Amino acid sequence: MPLDAPLSRRTVLKGGAVTAAALTFGGLTSEAARAAVAETARSGVFGFGVASGDPTATELLLWTRVTPTPESLPGSRRGPAVPVRWEVAADEAFTRIVRSGNVVADVSRDHTVKVVVNRLTPYTRWFYRFTCAGETSPVGRTQTAPDEPGQTHALRMAFVSCSNWTGGYFTAYRGIAARDDLDFVLHLGDYLYEYGNAPRVAGVAGSGDRYGPNALIGVRDHEPVHEMVTLEDYRIRHALYKTDPDLQRAHQQHPWIVIFDDHEITNDAYDFGAENHERDDDPATPYTEPGKPDGIKPEGDFLFRRAKAFQAYLEWMPIREPAMWQPHASKGRQFFRRFSFGDLAELSVIDTRQNRSEQVPGTVDGALNPALTDPRRHLPEPPQLDWLTKGIRTGRTAWHLVGNQTVFARVFAVPRPGTVPGSVFNTDQWDGYQADQRAVLEAMAAAERTDPVVLTGDIHSSWANDLPRDFDGYRGDGNSVGVEFVCPSVTSNGFKEAVGSAAAATATTAAFQGANPWVRYLEGIGHGFVVLDVTPERVQADFWFIRSNGDKGLAVDPRLDPQATVGYETSFATVKGSRKVSGPTAELGPRSDSPRTV
Ligand SMILES: [Fe+2]
């Protein structure tokens, strides 16, 4: 995450001492700040809502969290084991229940439950609900995938990333929830953030790790108040996000396909560590963290911490339980997976965090860092890269969509005095792993049947990129082998917040386009989401931004307005066979067909 992250403790510690007095929460105690989670938990058995996910032709995953007794708070490890009944119906009134069953919720999974429902008919609307401790949940709406042999249905999704609680209201999720034309929502990561609430103090570098506008201090604070590190911390943070009514509603109205990026663990994670992880054996002293006694290094072993982050993620997110996955010494889970939509499209959802090599600087001693092109360094681990490139190369559907985290296209740094020619903007994205970037581009070039479309988050701004096989030899668009659409953040700081004004953001993004001519669209002010529509003839991305009284962020910050709305901004597309971006084009119309109701 290159845009305006809080300074890391590592930076702080190497930069000089920070007094404990600077690291206060304005009187906020951990207990007081947990009020929002406790209040939601005690508002009813199903206070954290319902969700569904990972839709296939015949299967859906259902999720909820129950609070059967007042002490059964998220992260508490308290409360009884209780039976939870689930029902799936063809109608919202539940007069035609097609599947039902019982599961047990207990402290082992923080009182969350998941059910995989099978033997459903494809491309059909379903309704679901849970019953526990004498209460019935809100009714969720969901849908099996448009995936039937020999049939080509409409395919439309919203894709999003980077929803920081302390960054603003989740208006983008409200806009998604209100739509009736989506098959699913694709979340590309940074669903939550690990940071605490301690504000930055002017003139004190790294004085706090709060991330987002100061106007929301005391209004939208993180729980727990400190950086999430332990299993309890991760569970409470997930619970906090699920108290948000707009997020709850977006889950309730659509199935989601989710994959994490770094912040679900901690900033700039790699296989055996992270920028924002202080190991027990790190020589940095003294260790100081808001809310923790000085001298204590609570972050411990990275792989232990990551395992706890994944545990809470799997408990609280509507995602299937992945198999264990051990491509090298970093034992983890196989989160990458593929969805199919008839002859129209496949969607490969990749995991570029769990086993990536550590990030390296872009330049060393005034020259390009040779490590950037070292084939021993990887973004997806080799077996996953093989799975991805083979899927693209041999794909037989009209489109091969890739659900990806960090920007895939080359993004050269904006030239300025002292810049090394050829240096890249951010080595945490594919540019930092150019051998893997090349392998995917070659697979795209070799793909005979399918046209690749990469869908990306992470960079908190809106992009439409050609993907030339050779960035240095880019010829207008003649050697483009695929396209990339990048969604803006739900709330996380974008170019405007990073450079201080809308005018400066516009100048900066224009400079990036000048240095990177394959970037056909770049907007650094708006926050929101993308609606992606797929037909045999073209794939179109509609960009939607949140607005406060019509303003996307030119004069005000719409993230601060709980009454903000969403508005259409622009569209770009790619025509089948062209392998390049076209547009801008007109806003999408209605779907060509709709899911069955039975
Ligand atoms: Fe992010």
Coordinates of C-alpha atoms and ligand atoms in Angstrom, one line a residue:
M1 CA 0.0 0.0 0.0
P2 CA 2.0 2.9 -1.3
L3 CA -0.4 5.7 -0.6
D4 CA -0.2 7.5 2.7
A5 CA 0.1 4.6 5.1
P6 CA 0.9 5.6 8.7
L7 CA 4.7 5.5 9.4
S8 CA 5.7 2.2 10.6
R9 CA 7.0 1.6 14.1
R10 CA 10.2 0.4 12.5
T11 CA 10.6 3.7 10.8
V12 CA 9.8 5.4 14.1
L13 CA 12.2 3.4 16.1
K14 CA 15.0 3.9 13.7
G15 CA 14.2 7.6 13.5
G16 CA 14.5 8.3 17.2
A17 CA 12.7 8.1 20.5
V18 CA 9.0 8.8 20.8
T19 CA 7.7 9.7 24.2
A20 CA 4.9 7.6 25.7
A21 CA 3.1 10.9 26.4
A22 CA 2.6 11.4 22.7
L23 CA 0.9 8.1 22.4
T24 CA -2.4 8.5 24.1
F25 CA -5.9 7.9 22.8
G26 CA -7.5 11.1 24.2
G27 CA -8.7 9.2 27.2
L28 CA -10.3 6.4 25.2
T29 CA -9.9 3.1 27.1
S30 CA -9.9 -0.2 25.5
E31 CA -13.2 -1.1 27.3
A32 CA -15.0 2.1 26.2
A33 CA -13.9 1.6 22.6
R34 CA -15.3 -1.9 22.6
A35 CA -18.8 -0.5 23.2
A36 CA -19.8 -0.7 19.5
V37 CA -19.1 -4.4 19.3
A38 CA -20.7 -5.1 22.6
E39 CA -23.8 -3.0 21.8
T40 CA -24.3 -4.8 18.5
A41 CA -23.7 -8.2 20.1
R42 CA -26.3 -7.5 22.7
S43 CA -28.8 -6.0 20.2
G44 CA -29.9 -9.6 19.4
V45 CA -28.7 -13.0 18.5
F46 CA -28.0 -12.0 14.9
G47 CA -26.6 -8.5 15.5
F48 CA -23.7 -9.1 13.0
G49 CA -26.0 -9.9 10.1
V50 CA -25.9 -12.7 7.6
A51 CA -23.8 -13.4 4.5
S52 CA -23.4 -15.8 1.6
G53 CA -20.4 -16.5 -0.7
D54 CA -18.5 -18.5 -3.2
P55 CA -21.4 -19.1 -5.6
T56 CA -21.1 -22.0 -8.0
A57 CA -23.7 -23.5 -10.3
T58 CA -25.2 -25.6 -7.6
E59 CA -23.6 -24.6 -4.3
L60 CA -23.6 -21.6 -1.9
L61 CA -21.9 -20.9 1.4
L62 CA -24.1 -19.3 4.1
W63 CA -22.6 -17.4 7.1
T64 CA -23.8 -15.9 10.3
R65 CA -22.6 -15.1 13.8
V66 CA -24.7 -15.7 16.9
T67 CA -24.7 -14.1 20.3
P68 CA -26.8 -16.6 22.3
T69 CA -26.0 -15.1 25.8
P70 CA -24.9 -11.6 26.8
E71 CA -21.4 -12.8 27.7
S72 CA -20.9 -14.5 24.2
L73 CA -19.0 -11.4 22.9
P74 CA -16.7 -11.6 19.9
G75 CA -13.2 -12.6 20.9
S76 CA -14.3 -13.5 24.5
R77 CA -14.2 -17.3 24.2
R78 CA -17.3 -17.3 26.4
G79 CA -20.8 -18.5 26.0
P80 CA -22.5 -21.9 25.4
A81 CA -22.5 -24.2 22.4
V82 CA -25.9 -23.7 20.7
P83 CA -27.7 -25.3 17.8
V84 CA -28.4 -23.0 14.8
R85 CA -31.0 -23.9 12.3
W86 CA -30.6 -22.8 8.7
E87 CA -33.2 -22.7 5.9
V88 CA -33.0 -21.9 2.1
A89 CA -36.2 -21.1 0.3
A90 CA -37.3 -20.2 -3.2
D91 CA -39.3 -17.3 -1.9
E92 CA -38.8 -14.5 0.5
A93 CA -41.8 -15.6 2.7
F94 CA -40.2 -19.0 3.1
T95 CA -43.3 -20.9 2.0
R96 CA -41.2 -23.1 -0.3
I97 CA -38.2 -24.2 1.8
V98 CA -35.8 -26.3 -0.4
R99 CA -33.0 -27.1 2.0
S100 CA -32.6 -26.9 5.8
G101 CA -30.4 -28.3 8.5
N102 CA -28.7 -27.7 11.9
V103 CA -25.2 -26.7 12.9
V104 CA -23.6 -25.9 16.2
A105 CA -22.0 -22.5 17.1
D106 CA -19.5 -22.4 19.9
V107 CA -16.4 -20.6 21.1
S108 CA -14.1 -22.7 18.9
R109 CA -15.2 -20.5 16.0
D110 CA -16.1 -17.4 17.9
H111 CA -19.8 -18.4 17.6
T112 CA -19.6 -18.0 13.8
V113 CA -21.2 -20.6 11.6
K114 CA -20.8 -21.6 7.9
V115 CA -22.9 -24.0 5.9
V116 CA -22.3 -25.2 2.3
V117 CA -25.6 -25.7 0.7
N118 CA -25.5 -28.0 -2.4
R119 CA -27.8 -29.5 -5.1
L120 CA -29.3 -26.1 -6.0
T121 CA -30.4 -25.2 -9.5
P122 CA -28.0 -22.8 -11.3
Y123 CA -28.5 -19.1 -11.9
T124 CA -31.4 -18.9 -9.4
R125 CA -32.3 -16.4 -6.7
W126 CA -32.5 -17.9 -3.2
F127 CA -33.4 -16.6 0.2
Y128 CA -31.9 -17.9 3.5
R129 CA -32.3 -17.4 7.2
F130 CA -31.1 -18.8 10.5
T131 CA -32.8 -19.5 13.8
C132 CA -31.1 -19.7 17.2
A133 CA -32.0 -19.1 20.9
G134 CA -35.6 -18.3 20.0
E135 CA -34.7 -15.6 17.4
T136 CA -34.8 -15.6 13.6
S137 CA -32.2 -13.8 11.6
P138 CA -32.8 -11.2 8.9
V139 CA -33.5 -12.8 5.5
G140 CA -30.5 -12.9 3.2
R141 CA -30.9 -12.9 -0.6
T142 CA -28.4 -14.8 -2.7
Q143 CA -27.9 -16.5 -6.1
T144 CA -26.3 -19.5 -7.7
A145 CA -23.9 -18.7 -10.5
P146 CA -24.9 -18.2 -14.1
D147 CA -23.0 -21.4 -15.1
E148 CA -24.8 -23.8 -17.4
P149 CA -23.3 -25.8 -20.3
G150 CA -24.2 -24.4 -23.6
Q151 CA -26.0 -21.3 -22.2
T152 CA -24.7 -17.8 -22.2
H153 CA -26.3 -15.7 -19.5
A154 CA -25.6 -12.1 -18.4
L155 CA -22.7 -11.7 -15.9
R156 CA -22.5 -8.6 -13.8
M157 CA -20.6 -8.0 -10.6
A158 CA -19.4 -5.2 -8.4
F159 CA -15.7 -5.2 -7.4
V160 CA -14.3 -3.3 -4.4
S161 CA -11.2 -3.1 -2.2
C162 CA -9.7 -1.1 0.7
S163 CA -12.5 -0.4 3.2
N164 CA -10.8 1.2 6.1
W165 CA -13.3 1.8 9.1
T166 CA -11.4 4.9 10.3
G167 CA -11.3 6.2 6.8
G168 CA -14.9 7.1 6.5
Y169 CA -18.5 5.8 6.1
F170 CA -19.1 2.8 3.9
T171 CA -21.4 4.6 1.4
A172 CA -19.9 2.5 -1.4
Y173 CA -21.3 -0.6 0.3
R174 CA -24.7 1.1 0.6
G175 CA -24.7 1.7 -3.1
I176 CA -23.8 -1.9 -3.8
A177 CA -26.5 -3.1 -1.5
A178 CA -29.1 -1.1 -3.3
R179 CA -28.4 -2.7 -6.7
D180 CA -30.6 -5.4 -8.0
D181 CA -28.5 -6.4 -11.0
L182 CA -25.4 -8.1 -9.6
D183 CA -24.6 -11.8 -9.6
F184 CA -22.1 -11.3 -6.9
V185 CA -19.7 -8.8 -5.2
L186 CA -15.9 -9.4 -5.6
H187 CA -13.8 -8.1 -2.7
L188 CA -10.1 -7.9 -3.6
G189 CA -8.7 -7.3 -0.2
D190 CA -8.1 -4.8 2.6
Y191 CA -11.6 -5.6 3.8
L192 CA -10.3 -4.4 7.2
Y193 CA -7.2 -2.7 8.5
E194 CA -4.9 -3.6 11.4
Y195 CA -4.1 -0.1 12.6
G196 CA -5.0 1.5 16.0
N197 CA -6.6 4.8 16.9
A198 CA -3.6 6.8 18.2
P199 CA -3.6 10.0 16.2
R200 CA -0.5 11.3 14.6
V201 CA 0.9 14.3 16.4
A202 CA 2.0 17.2 14.2
G203 CA 5.8 17.3 14.2
V204 CA 6.2 13.9 15.8
A205 CA 7.1 11.4 13.2
G206 CA 5.2 8.1 13.6
S207 CA 3.5 9.3 16.8
G208 CA 0.4 7.3 16.0
D209 CA -0.8 4.6 13.6
R210 CA -4.3 6.0 13.0
Y211 CA -5.1 5.9 9.3
G212 CA -7.7 8.2 7.9
P213 CA -9.1 11.7 8.3
N214 CA -8.7 13.3 11.8
A215 CA -12.3 14.5 11.6
L216 CA -13.4 11.0 12.4
I217 CA -11.4 10.7 15.6
G218 CA -14.0 9.8 18.3
V219 CA -16.6 9.2 15.5
R220 CA -15.3 6.1 13.7
D221 CA -12.6 4.5 15.9
H222 CA -11.1 1.0 15.6
E223 CA -11.8 -1.7 18.1
P224 CA -9.6 -2.9 19.7
V225 CA -7.9 0.5 20.0
H226 CA -4.5 -0.8 19.2
E227 CA -3.0 -2.7 16.2
M228 CA -4.6 -6.1 15.9
V229 CA -2.1 -8.8 16.7
T230 CA -3.7 -11.6 18.7
L231 CA -6.5 -13.9 17.8
E232 CA -8.8 -11.9 20.1
D233 CA -7.8 -8.7 18.4
Y234 CA -8.5 -10.0 14.9
R235 CA -11.9 -11.4 16.0
I236 CA -13.0 -8.2 17.6
R237 CA -11.8 -6.1 14.6
H238 CA -13.8 -8.4 12.2
A239 CA -16.8 -8.0 14.5
L240 CA -16.5 -4.2 14.5
Y241 CA -16.5 -4.1 10.7
K242 CA -19.6 -6.3 10.7
T243 CA -21.5 -3.8 13.0
D244 CA -21.6 -1.4 10.0
P245 CA -25.2 -1.3 8.6
D246 CA -24.1 -0.6 5.0
L247 CA -21.6 -3.5 5.0
Q248 CA -24.2 -5.8 6.6
R249 CA -26.7 -4.8 4.0
A250 CA -24.3 -5.4 1.1
H251 CA -23.6 -8.9 2.5
Q252 CA -27.3 -9.6 3.0
Q253 CA -28.3 -8.7 -0.6
H254 CA -25.6 -10.4 -2.6
P255 CA -23.2 -13.4 -2.4
W256 CA -19.6 -12.3 -2.1
I257 CA -16.3 -13.8 -3.4
V258 CA -13.5 -12.6 -1.2
I259 CA -9.8 -12.7 -1.0
F260 CA -7.5 -10.9 1.4
D261 CA -4.6 -8.6 0.7
D262 CA -2.0 -7.5 3.3
H263 CA -4.1 -5.5 5.8
E264 CA -6.2 -8.5 6.8
I265 CA -2.9 -9.6 8.3
T266 CA -0.7 -6.5 8.5
N267 CA 0.8 -4.0 6.1
D268 CA 3.0 -5.2 3.3
A269 CA 3.0 -8.8 4.4
Y270 CA 5.3 -11.3 2.7
D271 CA 6.1 -14.9 3.2
F272 CA 7.9 -14.7 6.5
G273 CA 7.2 -11.2 7.7
A274 CA 5.7 -7.8 7.1
E275 CA 6.6 -4.1 7.1
N276 CA 4.2 -3.6 10.0
H277 CA 5.3 -6.6 12.1
E278 CA 7.9 -6.3 14.9
R279 CA 9.4 -9.7 15.7
D280 CA 10.5 -10.7 19.1
D281 CA 14.0 -11.0 17.9
D282 CA 14.0 -7.6 16.1
P283 CA 16.9 -5.6 17.5
A284 CA 15.0 -2.4 17.5
T285 CA 14.7 -0.9 21.0
P286 CA 13.0 0.5 22.9
Y287 CA 9.7 -1.0 21.6
T288 CA 6.8 1.3 22.0
E289 CA 3.2 0.7 20.9
P290 CA 0.1 2.7 21.7
G291 CA -1.8 1.0 24.5
K292 CA 0.9 -1.5 25.4
P293 CA 3.5 -1.2 28.1
D294 CA 6.9 0.0 26.9
G295 CA 9.5 -2.6 26.2
I296 CA 7.0 -5.3 25.4
K297 CA 7.1 -6.7 21.9
P298 CA 3.7 -8.2 21.6
E299 CA 3.8 -9.1 17.9
G300 CA 5.8 -12.3 18.4
D301 CA 6.3 -14.9 15.6
F302 CA 5.0 -13.7 12.3
L303 CA 3.7 -17.0 11.1
F304 CA 1.9 -17.5 14.4
R305 CA 0.3 -14.1 14.0
R306 CA -0.7 -14.8 10.4
A307 CA -2.2 -18.1 11.3
K308 CA -4.4 -16.2 13.9
A309 CA -5.3 -13.6 11.2
F310 CA -6.4 -16.4 8.8
Q311 CA -8.3 -18.1 11.6
A312 CA -10.4 -15.0 12.3
Y313 CA -10.8 -14.3 8.6
L314 CA -12.1 -17.8 8.0
E315 CA -14.5 -17.5 10.9
W316 CA -15.9 -14.1 10.0
M317 CA -15.9 -14.1 6.2
P318 CA -18.2 -15.9 3.8
I319 CA -15.5 -18.0 2.2
R320 CA -15.1 -21.8 1.8
E321 CA -12.6 -23.5 4.1
P322 CA -9.5 -23.8 2.0
A323 CA -7.2 -26.9 2.0
M324 CA -3.9 -26.8 3.8
W325 CA -1.2 -25.6 1.4
Q326 CA 2.5 -26.0 1.9
P327 CA 4.4 -25.0 -1.3
H328 CA 7.4 -24.1 0.8
A329 CA 8.3 -23.7 4.5
S330 CA 5.6 -21.1 5.0
K331 CA 2.7 -23.4 5.9
G332 CA -0.7 -21.9 5.1
R333 CA -3.9 -22.4 3.1
Q334 CA -4.8 -22.7 -0.5
F335 CA -6.9 -19.6 -0.9
F336 CA -6.6 -19.3 -4.7
R337 CA -9.5 -20.7 -6.6
R338 CA -11.4 -20.5 -9.9
F339 CA -15.1 -19.9 -10.7
S340 CA -16.8 -20.6 -14.0
F341 CA -19.6 -18.9 -15.8
G342 CA -20.6 -21.2 -18.8
D343 CA -18.8 -20.5 -22.1
L344 CA -18.6 -16.8 -21.2
A345 CA -15.9 -16.5 -18.5
E346 CA -13.8 -17.9 -15.8
L347 CA -12.7 -16.0 -12.7
S348 CA -9.3 -17.0 -11.2
V349 CA -9.1 -15.5 -7.7
I350 CA -5.4 -15.4 -6.7
D351 CA -3.5 -14.9 -3.4
T352 CA -0.5 -12.8 -3.9
R353 CA 0.4 -12.3 -0.2
Q354 CA 0.8 -15.6 1.6
N355 CA 4.0 -16.8 -0.1
R356 CA 5.5 -13.8 -1.9
S357 CA 9.2 -13.0 -1.5
E358 CA 10.1 -10.0 0.6
Q359 CA 9.7 -6.6 -1.1
V360 CA 12.9 -4.9 -2.2
P361 CA 13.8 -1.3 -2.9
G362 CA 13.4 -0.2 -6.5
T363 CA 16.9 1.3 -6.7
V364 CA 20.3 0.5 -5.1
D365 CA 23.2 2.9 -5.1
G366 CA 21.6 5.0 -7.8
A367 CA 20.9 2.1 -10.2
L368 CA 17.9 -0.2 -10.8
N369 CA 17.8 -3.0 -8.3
P370 CA 18.6 -6.3 -10.1
A371 CA 16.5 -8.1 -7.6
L372 CA 13.4 -6.7 -9.4
T373 CA 13.9 -9.1 -12.3
D374 CA 15.4 -12.0 -10.3
P375 CA 13.4 -15.2 -11.3
R376 CA 14.0 -16.6 -7.8
R377 CA 11.7 -14.0 -6.3
H378 CA 8.0 -14.7 -6.6
L379 CA 4.6 -13.0 -6.1
P380 CA 2.4 -16.0 -6.4
E381 CA 4.4 -19.1 -5.4
P382 CA 5.4 -21.2 -8.4
P383 CA 2.6 -23.8 -8.2
Q384 CA 0.0 -21.1 -8.1
L385 CA 1.7 -19.2 -10.9
D386 CA 1.7 -22.3 -13.0
W387 CA -2.0 -22.8 -12.3
L388 CA -2.8 -19.2 -13.3
T389 CA -0.7 -19.1 -16.4
K390 CA -2.0 -22.5 -17.6
G391 CA -5.6 -21.3 -16.9
I392 CA -5.0 -18.2 -19.1
R393 CA -3.1 -20.0 -21.9
T394 CA -5.5 -22.9 -22.3
G395 CA -8.7 -21.1 -21.4
R396 CA -11.7 -21.8 -23.7
T397 CA -14.2 -19.3 -22.4
A398 CA -14.5 -15.9 -24.1
W399 CA -12.9 -14.1 -21.1
H400 CA -10.5 -15.0 -18.4
L401 CA -11.0 -12.7 -15.4
V402 CA -8.3 -12.5 -12.7
G403 CA -9.2 -11.3 -9.3
N404 CA -5.9 -9.7 -8.2
Q405 CA -4.7 -7.6 -5.4
T406 CA -1.9 -5.1 -6.4
V407 CA -1.5 -3.3 -9.8
F408 CA -0.4 -5.7 -12.5
A409 CA 0.6 -3.1 -15.2
R410 CA 4.1 -1.6 -15.2
V411 CA 3.9 1.8 -13.4
F412 CA 7.1 3.8 -13.9
A413 CA 7.9 6.4 -11.4
V414 CA 7.1 9.9 -12.4
P415 CA 10.3 11.3 -13.8
R416 CA 11.9 14.0 -11.7
P417 CA 15.5 15.2 -11.0
G418 CA 17.4 12.3 -9.5
T419 CA 15.0 9.6 -10.6
V420 CA 16.8 6.6 -12.0
P421 CA 15.5 5.9 -15.6
G422 CA 13.2 2.9 -15.6
S423 CA 12.5 3.0 -11.8
V424 CA 9.1 1.8 -10.8
F425 CA 6.5 3.5 -8.6
N426 CA 5.9 0.7 -6.1
T427 CA 7.8 -2.6 -5.6
D428 CA 5.0 -4.1 -3.5
Q429 CA 3.0 -4.6 -6.7
W430 CA 3.8 -6.8 -9.7
D431 CA 6.6 -4.4 -10.8
G432 CA 8.5 -5.7 -7.8
Y433 CA 8.4 -9.3 -9.2
Q434 CA 9.0 -8.7 -12.9
A435 CA 9.8 -12.4 -13.7
D436 CA 6.3 -13.4 -12.6
Q437 CA 4.8 -10.3 -14.3
R438 CA 6.6 -11.5 -17.5
A439 CA 5.3 -15.1 -17.1
V440 CA 1.7 -13.9 -16.9
L441 CA 2.1 -11.5 -19.9
E442 CA 3.6 -14.4 -22.0
A443 CA 0.6 -16.6 -21.0
M444 CA -1.7 -13.8 -22.1
A445 CA 0.1 -13.5 -25.4
A446 CA -0.1 -17.3 -25.9
A447 CA -3.8 -17.5 -25.1
E448 CA -5.6 -18.3 -28.3
R449 CA -9.2 -18.5 -27.2
T450 CA -9.7 -16.4 -24.1
D451 CA -9.1 -12.7 -23.6
P452 CA -7.6 -11.8 -20.2
V453 CA -9.0 -9.1 -18.0
V454 CA -7.2 -8.4 -14.7
L455 CA -9.3 -6.9 -11.9
T456 CA -7.3 -5.1 -9.2
G457 CA -7.6 -3.1 -5.9
D458 CA -5.0 -1.9 -3.5
I459 CA -4.0 1.5 -5.0
H460 CA -7.0 3.5 -3.8
S461 CA -7.6 5.0 -7.3
S462 CA -9.4 4.2 -10.6
W463 CA -7.5 2.9 -13.6
A464 CA -8.0 1.3 -17.0
N465 CA -4.8 -0.1 -18.4
D466 CA -3.7 -1.8 -21.6
L467 CA -1.3 -4.6 -20.8
P468 CA 1.4 -4.5 -23.5
R469 CA 3.6 -7.6 -23.8
D470 CA 6.6 -5.3 -23.8
F471 CA 6.1 -2.1 -21.8
D472 CA 9.3 -0.5 -23.1
G473 CA 8.2 -1.2 -26.7
Y474 CA 4.6 0.0 -26.2
R475 CA 3.3 1.1 -29.6
G476 CA 0.1 3.0 -29.0
D477 CA -1.8 -0.2 -28.2
G478 CA -0.6 -2.5 -31.0
N479 CA 1.1 -5.0 -28.7
S480 CA -1.4 -5.1 -25.9
V481 CA -2.2 -8.7 -24.8
G482 CA -4.8 -8.0 -22.1
V483 CA -6.4 -5.2 -20.0
E484 CA -6.6 -4.3 -16.4
F485 CA -9.4 -2.4 -14.5
V486 CA -8.6 -1.1 -11.0
C487 CA -11.3 -0.1 -8.6
P488 CA -11.1 2.9 -6.2
S489 CA -11.0 2.4 -2.5
V490 CA -14.2 2.2 -0.4
T491 CA -12.7 4.7 2.0
S492 CA -8.9 4.4 2.2
N493 CA -6.7 7.4 1.4
G494 CA -6.2 8.0 -2.3
F495 CA -4.0 10.3 -4.3
K496 CA -5.9 13.4 -3.1
E497 CA -5.3 12.5 0.5
A498 CA -1.6 11.6 -0.2
V499 CA -0.7 14.8 -2.0
G500 CA -3.0 17.2 -0.2
S501 CA -5.5 18.6 -2.7
A502 CA -7.7 17.7 -5.6
A503 CA -5.7 19.9 -7.9
A504 CA -2.4 18.3 -6.9
A505 CA -4.0 14.8 -7.3
T506 CA -5.1 15.6 -10.8
A507 CA -1.6 16.9 -11.7
T508 CA 0.0 13.8 -10.2
T509 CA -2.3 11.3 -12.0
A510 CA -1.7 13.2 -15.3
A511 CA 2.0 12.9 -14.7
F512 CA 1.7 9.2 -14.2
Q513 CA -0.3 8.8 -17.4
G514 CA 2.4 10.7 -19.2
A515 CA 5.1 8.3 -17.9
N516 CA 2.9 5.3 -18.5
P517 CA 1.0 5.7 -21.8
W518 CA -0.7 2.3 -21.5
V519 CA -2.7 3.8 -18.6
R520 CA -5.7 4.9 -20.5
Y521 CA -7.7 6.2 -17.5
L522 CA -6.5 7.2 -14.1
E523 CA -8.5 9.1 -11.5
G524 CA -7.1 9.7 -8.0
I525 CA -9.9 11.5 -6.2
G526 CA -13.0 9.4 -6.1
H527 CA -13.9 6.6 -3.7
G528 CA -16.4 3.9 -4.6
F529 CA -16.6 0.7 -6.6
V530 CA -16.7 -0.7 -10.1
V531 CA -19.6 -2.5 -11.8
L532 CA -18.2 -5.0 -14.3
D533 CA -20.5 -6.4 -17.0
V534 CA -19.4 -9.3 -19.2
T535 CA -21.0 -10.3 -22.5
P536 CA -19.6 -12.4 -25.4
E537 CA -18.8 -9.2 -27.3
R538 CA -17.2 -7.0 -24.6
V539 CA -16.3 -6.5 -20.9
Q540 CA -17.3 -3.1 -19.5
A541 CA -16.3 -1.4 -16.3
D542 CA -18.6 1.3 -14.9
F543 CA -16.8 3.5 -12.2
W544 CA -19.1 4.6 -9.4
F545 CA -18.0 7.3 -6.8
I546 CA -19.4 8.4 -3.5
R547 CA -20.6 11.9 -3.5
S548 CA -21.5 14.5 -0.8
N549 CA -24.1 16.8 -2.3
G550 CA -22.9 15.8 -5.7
D551 CA -19.2 16.4 -5.0
K552 CA -16.9 13.4 -5.5
G553 CA -14.2 15.1 -3.5
L554 CA -13.2 18.2 -5.3
A555 CA -14.2 20.6 -2.5
V556 CA -15.3 18.3 0.3
D557 CA -14.4 14.9 1.6
P558 CA -17.5 12.7 0.9
R559 CA -16.1 10.0 3.2
L560 CA -17.1 12.1 6.1
D561 CA -20.7 12.4 5.2
P562 CA -23.0 9.7 6.6
Q563 CA -25.7 10.9 4.1
A564 CA -23.4 10.6 1.0
T565 CA -24.8 8.9 -2.1
V566 CA -23.2 7.1 -5.0
G567 CA -23.1 8.4 -8.5
Y568 CA -22.0 7.1 -11.9
E569 CA -18.6 8.6 -13.1
T570 CA -17.5 7.0 -16.3
S571 CA -17.1 3.7 -18.2
F572 CA -14.3 1.9 -20.1
A573 CA -14.5 -1.4 -21.9
T574 CA -12.6 -3.9 -23.9
V575 CA -14.0 -5.5 -27.1
K576 CA -13.6 -9.2 -27.7
G577 CA -10.5 -9.9 -29.7
S578 CA -9.0 -6.4 -29.2
R579 CA -7.0 -7.0 -26.0
K580 CA -7.0 -3.3 -25.4
V581 CA -9.0 -0.7 -23.5
S582 CA -11.7 1.2 -25.4
G583 CA -13.8 4.2 -24.3
P584 CA -14.9 6.1 -22.5
T585 CA -18.2 4.6 -23.3
A586 CA -21.9 5.0 -22.2
E587 CA -23.2 3.8 -18.9
L588 CA -24.5 0.2 -18.7
G589 CA -28.1 -0.5 -19.4
P590 CA -30.2 -3.3 -17.9
R591 CA -29.0 -6.9 -17.9
S592 CA -29.8 -9.0 -20.9
D593 CA -31.4 -11.7 -18.8
S594 CA -32.1 -12.3 -15.1
P595 CA -31.6 -15.2 -12.7
R596 CA -34.5 -17.6 -12.3
T597 CA -37.0 -17.4 -9.5
V598 CA -38.5 -20.8 -8.8
Ligands
FE1 FE -5.6 -0.7 0.8

